[in-house]
Short mmCIF file of C-alpha atoms in Angstrom, two decimals:
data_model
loop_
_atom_site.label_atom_id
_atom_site.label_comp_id
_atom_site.label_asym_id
_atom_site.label_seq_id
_atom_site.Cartn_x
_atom_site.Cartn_y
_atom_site.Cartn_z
CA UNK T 6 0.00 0.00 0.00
CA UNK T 7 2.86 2.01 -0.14
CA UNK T 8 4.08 2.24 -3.67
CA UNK T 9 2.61 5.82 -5.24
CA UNK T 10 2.86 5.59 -9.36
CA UNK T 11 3.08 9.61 -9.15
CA UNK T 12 7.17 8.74 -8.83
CA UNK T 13 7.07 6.49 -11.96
CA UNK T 14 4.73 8.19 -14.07
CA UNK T 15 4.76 8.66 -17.58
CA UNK T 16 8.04 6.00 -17.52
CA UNK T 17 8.20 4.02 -20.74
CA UNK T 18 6.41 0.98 -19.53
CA UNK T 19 3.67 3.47 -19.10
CA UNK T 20 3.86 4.51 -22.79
CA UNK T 21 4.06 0.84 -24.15
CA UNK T 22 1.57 -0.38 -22.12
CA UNK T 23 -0.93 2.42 -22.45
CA UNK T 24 -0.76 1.95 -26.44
CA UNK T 25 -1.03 -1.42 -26.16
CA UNK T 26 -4.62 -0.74 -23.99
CA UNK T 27 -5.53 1.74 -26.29
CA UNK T 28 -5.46 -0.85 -29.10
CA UNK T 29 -7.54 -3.25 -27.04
CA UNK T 30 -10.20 -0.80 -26.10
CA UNK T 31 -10.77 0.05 -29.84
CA UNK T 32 -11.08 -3.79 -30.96
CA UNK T 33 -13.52 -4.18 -28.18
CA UNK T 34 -15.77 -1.12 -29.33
CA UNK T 35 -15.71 -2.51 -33.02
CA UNK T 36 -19.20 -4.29 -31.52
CA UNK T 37 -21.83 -1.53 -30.60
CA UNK T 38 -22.55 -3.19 -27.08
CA UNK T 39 -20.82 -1.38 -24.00
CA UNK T 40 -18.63 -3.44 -22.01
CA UNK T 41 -16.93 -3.13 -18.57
CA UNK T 42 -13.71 -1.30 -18.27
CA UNK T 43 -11.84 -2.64 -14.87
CA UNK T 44 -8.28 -1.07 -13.60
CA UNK T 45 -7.22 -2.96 -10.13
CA UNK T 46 -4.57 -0.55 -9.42
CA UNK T 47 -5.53 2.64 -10.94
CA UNK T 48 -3.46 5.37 -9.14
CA UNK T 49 -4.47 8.59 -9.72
CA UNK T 50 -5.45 8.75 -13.03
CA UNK T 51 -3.37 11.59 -14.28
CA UNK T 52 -0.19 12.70 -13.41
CA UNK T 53 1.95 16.54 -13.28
CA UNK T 54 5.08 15.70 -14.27
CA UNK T 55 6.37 19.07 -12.76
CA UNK T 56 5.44 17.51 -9.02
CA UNK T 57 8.15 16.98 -6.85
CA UNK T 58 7.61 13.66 -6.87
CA UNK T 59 8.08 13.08 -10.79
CA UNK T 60 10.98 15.14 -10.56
CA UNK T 61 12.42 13.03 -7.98
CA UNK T 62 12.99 10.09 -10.41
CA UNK T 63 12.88 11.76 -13.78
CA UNK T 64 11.54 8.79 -15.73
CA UNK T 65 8.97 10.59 -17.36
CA UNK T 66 12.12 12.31 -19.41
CA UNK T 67 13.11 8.90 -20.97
CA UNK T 68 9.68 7.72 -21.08
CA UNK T 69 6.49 9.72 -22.77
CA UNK T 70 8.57 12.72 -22.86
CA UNK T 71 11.06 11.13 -25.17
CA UNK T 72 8.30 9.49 -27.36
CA UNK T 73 6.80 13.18 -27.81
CA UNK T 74 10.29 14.47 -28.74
CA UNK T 75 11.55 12.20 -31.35
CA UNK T 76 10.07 11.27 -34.75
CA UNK T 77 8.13 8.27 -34.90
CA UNK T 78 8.83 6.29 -38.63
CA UNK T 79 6.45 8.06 -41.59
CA UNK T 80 3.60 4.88 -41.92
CA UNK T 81 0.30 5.72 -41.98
CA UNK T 82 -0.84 2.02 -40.70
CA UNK T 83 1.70 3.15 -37.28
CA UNK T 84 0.08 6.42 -37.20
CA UNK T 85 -3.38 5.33 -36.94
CA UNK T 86 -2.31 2.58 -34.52
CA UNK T 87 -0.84 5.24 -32.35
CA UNK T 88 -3.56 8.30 -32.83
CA UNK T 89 -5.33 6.75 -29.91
CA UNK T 90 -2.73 7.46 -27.13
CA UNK T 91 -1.60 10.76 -29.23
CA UNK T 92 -4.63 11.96 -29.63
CA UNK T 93 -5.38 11.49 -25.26
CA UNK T 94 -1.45 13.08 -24.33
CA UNK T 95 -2.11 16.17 -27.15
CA UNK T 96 -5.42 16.47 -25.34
CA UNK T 97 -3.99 17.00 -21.51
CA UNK T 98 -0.87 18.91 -22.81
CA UNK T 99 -1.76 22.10 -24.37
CA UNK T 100 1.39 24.28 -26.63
CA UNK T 101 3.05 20.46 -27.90
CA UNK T 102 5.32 20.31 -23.93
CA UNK T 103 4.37 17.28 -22.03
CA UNK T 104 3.46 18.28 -18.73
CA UNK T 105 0.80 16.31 -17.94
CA UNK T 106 0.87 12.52 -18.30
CA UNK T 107 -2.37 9.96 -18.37
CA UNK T 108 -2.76 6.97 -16.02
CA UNK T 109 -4.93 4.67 -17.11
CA UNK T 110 -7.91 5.50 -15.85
CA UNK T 111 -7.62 8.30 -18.19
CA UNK T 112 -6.87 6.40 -21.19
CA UNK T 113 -10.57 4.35 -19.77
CA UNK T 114 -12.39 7.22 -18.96
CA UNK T 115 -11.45 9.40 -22.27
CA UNK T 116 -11.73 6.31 -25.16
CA UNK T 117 -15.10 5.11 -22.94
CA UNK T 118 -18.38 5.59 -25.19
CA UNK T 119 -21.74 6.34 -23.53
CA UNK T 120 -22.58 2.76 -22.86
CA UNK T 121 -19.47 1.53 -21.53
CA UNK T 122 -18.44 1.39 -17.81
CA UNK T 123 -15.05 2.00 -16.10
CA UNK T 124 -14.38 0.78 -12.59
CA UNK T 125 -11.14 2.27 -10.71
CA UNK T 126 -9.47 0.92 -8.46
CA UNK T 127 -7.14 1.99 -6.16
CA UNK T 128 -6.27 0.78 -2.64
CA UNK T 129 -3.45 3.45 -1.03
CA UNK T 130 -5.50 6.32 1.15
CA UNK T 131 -4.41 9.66 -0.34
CA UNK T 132 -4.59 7.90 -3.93
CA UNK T 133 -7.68 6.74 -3.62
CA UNK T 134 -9.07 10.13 -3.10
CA UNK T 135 -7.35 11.77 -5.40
CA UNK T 136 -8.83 9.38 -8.51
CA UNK T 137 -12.40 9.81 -6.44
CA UNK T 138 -11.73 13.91 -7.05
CA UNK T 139 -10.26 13.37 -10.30
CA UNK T 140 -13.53 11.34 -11.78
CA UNK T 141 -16.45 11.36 -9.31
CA UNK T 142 -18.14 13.87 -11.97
CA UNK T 143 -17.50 11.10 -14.91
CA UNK T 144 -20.83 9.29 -15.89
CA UNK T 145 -21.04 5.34 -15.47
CA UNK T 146 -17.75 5.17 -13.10
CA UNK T 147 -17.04 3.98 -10.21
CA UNK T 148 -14.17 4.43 -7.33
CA UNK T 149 -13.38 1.76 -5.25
CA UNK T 150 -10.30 1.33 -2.47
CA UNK T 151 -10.36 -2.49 -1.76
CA UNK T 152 -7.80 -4.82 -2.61
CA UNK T 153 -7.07 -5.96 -6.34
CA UNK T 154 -8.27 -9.35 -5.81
CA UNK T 155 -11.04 -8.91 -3.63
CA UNK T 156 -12.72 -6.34 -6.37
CA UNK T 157 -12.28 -8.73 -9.01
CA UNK T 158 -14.28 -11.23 -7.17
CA UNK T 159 -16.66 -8.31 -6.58
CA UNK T 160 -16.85 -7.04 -10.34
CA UNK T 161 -16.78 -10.31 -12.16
CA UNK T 162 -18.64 -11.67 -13.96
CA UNK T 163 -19.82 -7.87 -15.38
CA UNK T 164 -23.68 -7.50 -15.89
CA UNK T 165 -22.90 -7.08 -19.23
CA UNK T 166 -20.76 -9.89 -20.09
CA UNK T 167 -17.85 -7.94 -22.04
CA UNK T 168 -15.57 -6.42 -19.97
CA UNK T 169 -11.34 -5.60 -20.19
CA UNK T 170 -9.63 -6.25 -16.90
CA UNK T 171 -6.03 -4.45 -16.61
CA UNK T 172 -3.90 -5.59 -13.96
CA UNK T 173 -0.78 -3.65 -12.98
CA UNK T 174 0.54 -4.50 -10.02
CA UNK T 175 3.81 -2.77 -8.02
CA UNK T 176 5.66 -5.61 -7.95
CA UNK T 177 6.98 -5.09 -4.45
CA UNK T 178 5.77 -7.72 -2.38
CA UNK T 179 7.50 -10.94 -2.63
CA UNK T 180 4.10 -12.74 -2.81
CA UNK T 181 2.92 -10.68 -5.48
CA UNK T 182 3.38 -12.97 -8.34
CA UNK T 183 1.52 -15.79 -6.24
CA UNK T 184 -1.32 -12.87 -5.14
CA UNK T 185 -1.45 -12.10 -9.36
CA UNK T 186 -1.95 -15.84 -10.53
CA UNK T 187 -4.12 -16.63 -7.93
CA UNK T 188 -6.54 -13.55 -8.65
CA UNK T 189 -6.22 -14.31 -11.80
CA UNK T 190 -7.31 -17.98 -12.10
CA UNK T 191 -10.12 -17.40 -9.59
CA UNK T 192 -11.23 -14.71 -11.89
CA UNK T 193 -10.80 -16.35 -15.36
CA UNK T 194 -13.02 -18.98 -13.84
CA UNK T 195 -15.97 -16.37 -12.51
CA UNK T 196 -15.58 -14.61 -16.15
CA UNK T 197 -13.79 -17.13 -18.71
CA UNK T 198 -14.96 -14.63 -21.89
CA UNK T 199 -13.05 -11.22 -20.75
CA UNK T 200 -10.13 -9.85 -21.80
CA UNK T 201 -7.04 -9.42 -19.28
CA UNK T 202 -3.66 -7.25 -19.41
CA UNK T 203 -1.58 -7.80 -16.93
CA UNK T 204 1.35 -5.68 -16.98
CA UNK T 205 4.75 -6.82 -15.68
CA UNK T 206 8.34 -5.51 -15.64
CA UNK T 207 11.47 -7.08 -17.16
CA UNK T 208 13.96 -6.87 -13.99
CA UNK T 209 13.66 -10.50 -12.32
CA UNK T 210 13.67 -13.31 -14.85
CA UNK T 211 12.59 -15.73 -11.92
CA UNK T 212 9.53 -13.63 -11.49
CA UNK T 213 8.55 -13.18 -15.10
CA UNK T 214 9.46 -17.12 -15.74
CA UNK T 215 6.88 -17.71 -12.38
CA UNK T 216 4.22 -15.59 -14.22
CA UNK T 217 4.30 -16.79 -17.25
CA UNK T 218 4.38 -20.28 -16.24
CA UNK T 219 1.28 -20.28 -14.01
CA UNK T 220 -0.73 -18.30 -16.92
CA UNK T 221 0.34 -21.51 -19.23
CA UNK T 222 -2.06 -23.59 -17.12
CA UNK T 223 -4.83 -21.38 -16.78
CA UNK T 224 -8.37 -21.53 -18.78
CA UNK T 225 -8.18 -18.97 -21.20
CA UNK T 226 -8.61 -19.60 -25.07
CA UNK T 227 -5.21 -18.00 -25.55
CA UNK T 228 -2.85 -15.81 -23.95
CA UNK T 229 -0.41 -13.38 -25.86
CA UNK T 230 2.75 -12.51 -23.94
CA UNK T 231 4.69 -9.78 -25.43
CA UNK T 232 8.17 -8.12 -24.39
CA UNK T 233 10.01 -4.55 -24.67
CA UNK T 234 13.41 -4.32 -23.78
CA UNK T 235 15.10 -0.64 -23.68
CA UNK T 236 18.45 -1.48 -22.33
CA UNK T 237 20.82 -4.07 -21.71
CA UNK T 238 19.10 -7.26 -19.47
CA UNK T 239 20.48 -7.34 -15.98
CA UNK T 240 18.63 -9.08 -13.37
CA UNK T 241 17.71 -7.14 -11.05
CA UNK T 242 17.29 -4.35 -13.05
CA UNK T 243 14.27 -2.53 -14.75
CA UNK T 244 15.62 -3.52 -18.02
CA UNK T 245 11.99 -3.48 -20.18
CA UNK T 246 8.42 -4.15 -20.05
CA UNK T 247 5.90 -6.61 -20.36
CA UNK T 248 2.54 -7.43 -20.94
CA UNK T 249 0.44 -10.61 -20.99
CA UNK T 250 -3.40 -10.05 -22.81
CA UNK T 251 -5.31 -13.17 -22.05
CA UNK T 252 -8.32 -13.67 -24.60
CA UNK T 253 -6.71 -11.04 -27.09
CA UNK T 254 -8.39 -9.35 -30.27
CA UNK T 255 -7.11 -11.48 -33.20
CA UNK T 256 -5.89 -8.34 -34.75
CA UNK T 257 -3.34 -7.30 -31.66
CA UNK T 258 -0.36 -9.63 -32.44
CA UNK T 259 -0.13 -8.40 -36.06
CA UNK T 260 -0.47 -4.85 -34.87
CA UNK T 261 2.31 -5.56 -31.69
CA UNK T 262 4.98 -6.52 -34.81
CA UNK T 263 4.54 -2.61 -35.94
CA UNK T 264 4.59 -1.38 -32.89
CA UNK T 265 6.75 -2.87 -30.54
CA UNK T 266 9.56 -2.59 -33.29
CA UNK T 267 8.48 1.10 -33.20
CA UNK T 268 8.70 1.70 -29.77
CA UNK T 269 11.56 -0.23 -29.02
CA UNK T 270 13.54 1.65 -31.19
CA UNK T 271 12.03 5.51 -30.38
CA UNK T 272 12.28 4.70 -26.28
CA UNK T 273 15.38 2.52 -26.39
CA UNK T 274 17.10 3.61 -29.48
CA UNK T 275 18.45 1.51 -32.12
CA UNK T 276 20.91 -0.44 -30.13
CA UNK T 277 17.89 -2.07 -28.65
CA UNK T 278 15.38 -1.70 -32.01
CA UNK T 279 15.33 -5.39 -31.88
CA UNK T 280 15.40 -6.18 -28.45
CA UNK T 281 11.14 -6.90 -28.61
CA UNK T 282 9.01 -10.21 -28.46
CA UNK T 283 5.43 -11.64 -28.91
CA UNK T 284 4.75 -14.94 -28.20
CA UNK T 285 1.65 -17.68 -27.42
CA UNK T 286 1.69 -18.82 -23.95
CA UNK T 287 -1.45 -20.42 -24.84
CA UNK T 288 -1.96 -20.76 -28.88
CA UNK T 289 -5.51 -19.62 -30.32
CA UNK T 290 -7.71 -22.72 -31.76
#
């Protein structure tokens, strides 16, 4: 309960893995139905990067600051994968300077259409009432401070039977990873049909091994692990990021060969424009 995002904000794990929800939110709102949108550790929802506590670290500068700053490759397939996430950080940044970044609650809250739902979640005190402030106004959304895997036994299944569950834990707890997979399997078995992302960092191979592993055996009808490496691997280190999207759109693993190559090589530069992944921990029938 003590890790505060505000010091990591707007990092590049934050940039791949925002673009990677933005992708999945706009595959799910191909069908006119609304669905559930459900973030288990939701922060604040948006972040000034000018706070003492963003300055503290810095991240931000190598992270959504350094995506804004250099040229992304001329495609116009990348650029409409992209717009999403550009479109949201143009919107909360005003004059081109990034000052502002978005959680994810505010990637939910902006790309959510009138008959979709977000839930936020968000468990540390001051936090909590900050995303209340920041979205108590927002129509069809809710604010909750319980624990991650108590609310998905709470939310799930959703009343309307599409819904996108992103889990993004700290990491900081040495039963985290155990915590994750068992929330996780109790909850694929309450709602089989949704779509998870759960985010993970590239710094201890045991852990991401352990993760991976466990979501092998669950019931899902496939599960897409992909992989983003910025710098040179070090265990130990925050070396990259990952993400694991369990009942993905069909379209997403095509779309992660564009843009992971992209990103790898705007955020890590082209020592590491190859240093990226996507792979089927469970193959689609």
């Amino acid at each position: 309960m003590n890790y505060r995002h505000v010091y990591h904000a707007g990092n590049f794990a934050d940039v791949v893995k925002h673009i990677i929800l933005t992708r999945v939110i706009a595959y799910m709102q191909r069908k006119e139905a609304g669905f559930m949108m459900l973030d288990t550790h939701a922060g604040i929802g948006r972040y000034d990067l000018a706070s003492e506590q963003a300055q503290k670290t810095g991240e931000a500068d190598m992270g959504i600051k350094r995506y804004f700053a250099l040229e992304m490759p001329s495609d116009d397939h990348l650029d409409s994968l992209l717009s999403a996430y550009d479109n949201i950080v143009k919107a909360l940044n005003a004059g081109g300077k990034v000052t502002v970044a978005p959680g994810s609650p505010e990637i939910l809250s902006r790309m959510r259409r009138p008959q979709d739902r977000c839930v936020f979640n968000e468990l540390h005190p001051a936090d909590s009432e900050t995303l209340e402030a920041n979205y108590q106004r927002e129509k069809k959304t809710e604010v909750t401070r319980i624990n991650a895997w108590t609310v998905l036994r709470a939310k799930l299944p959703p009343h309307e039977r599409r819904g996108l569950i992103l889990i993004d834990p700290p990491f900081e707890k040495k039963s985290e990873t155990d915590d994750l997979l068992n929330g996780l399997s109790q909850a694929i078995k309450r709602f089989s049909t949704g779509t998870y992302l759960i985010w993970y960092p590239l710094k201890d191979d045991a852990m991401g091994n352990k993760l991976r592993d466990g979501i092998k055996t669950m019931e899902a009808s496939s599960a897409l692990d992909t992989k983003l490496q910025i710098k040179a691997s070090k265990d130990g280190s925050f070396y990259g990021s990952g993400m694991v999207i369990l009942n993905p759109p069909y379209t997403l693993f095509d779309e992660l060969q564009l843009l992971l190559a992209a990103l790898a090589d705007s955020l890590g530069g082209s020592a590491n424009r190859d240093n990226w992944a996507t792979d089927w921990l469970i193959a689609p029938k």
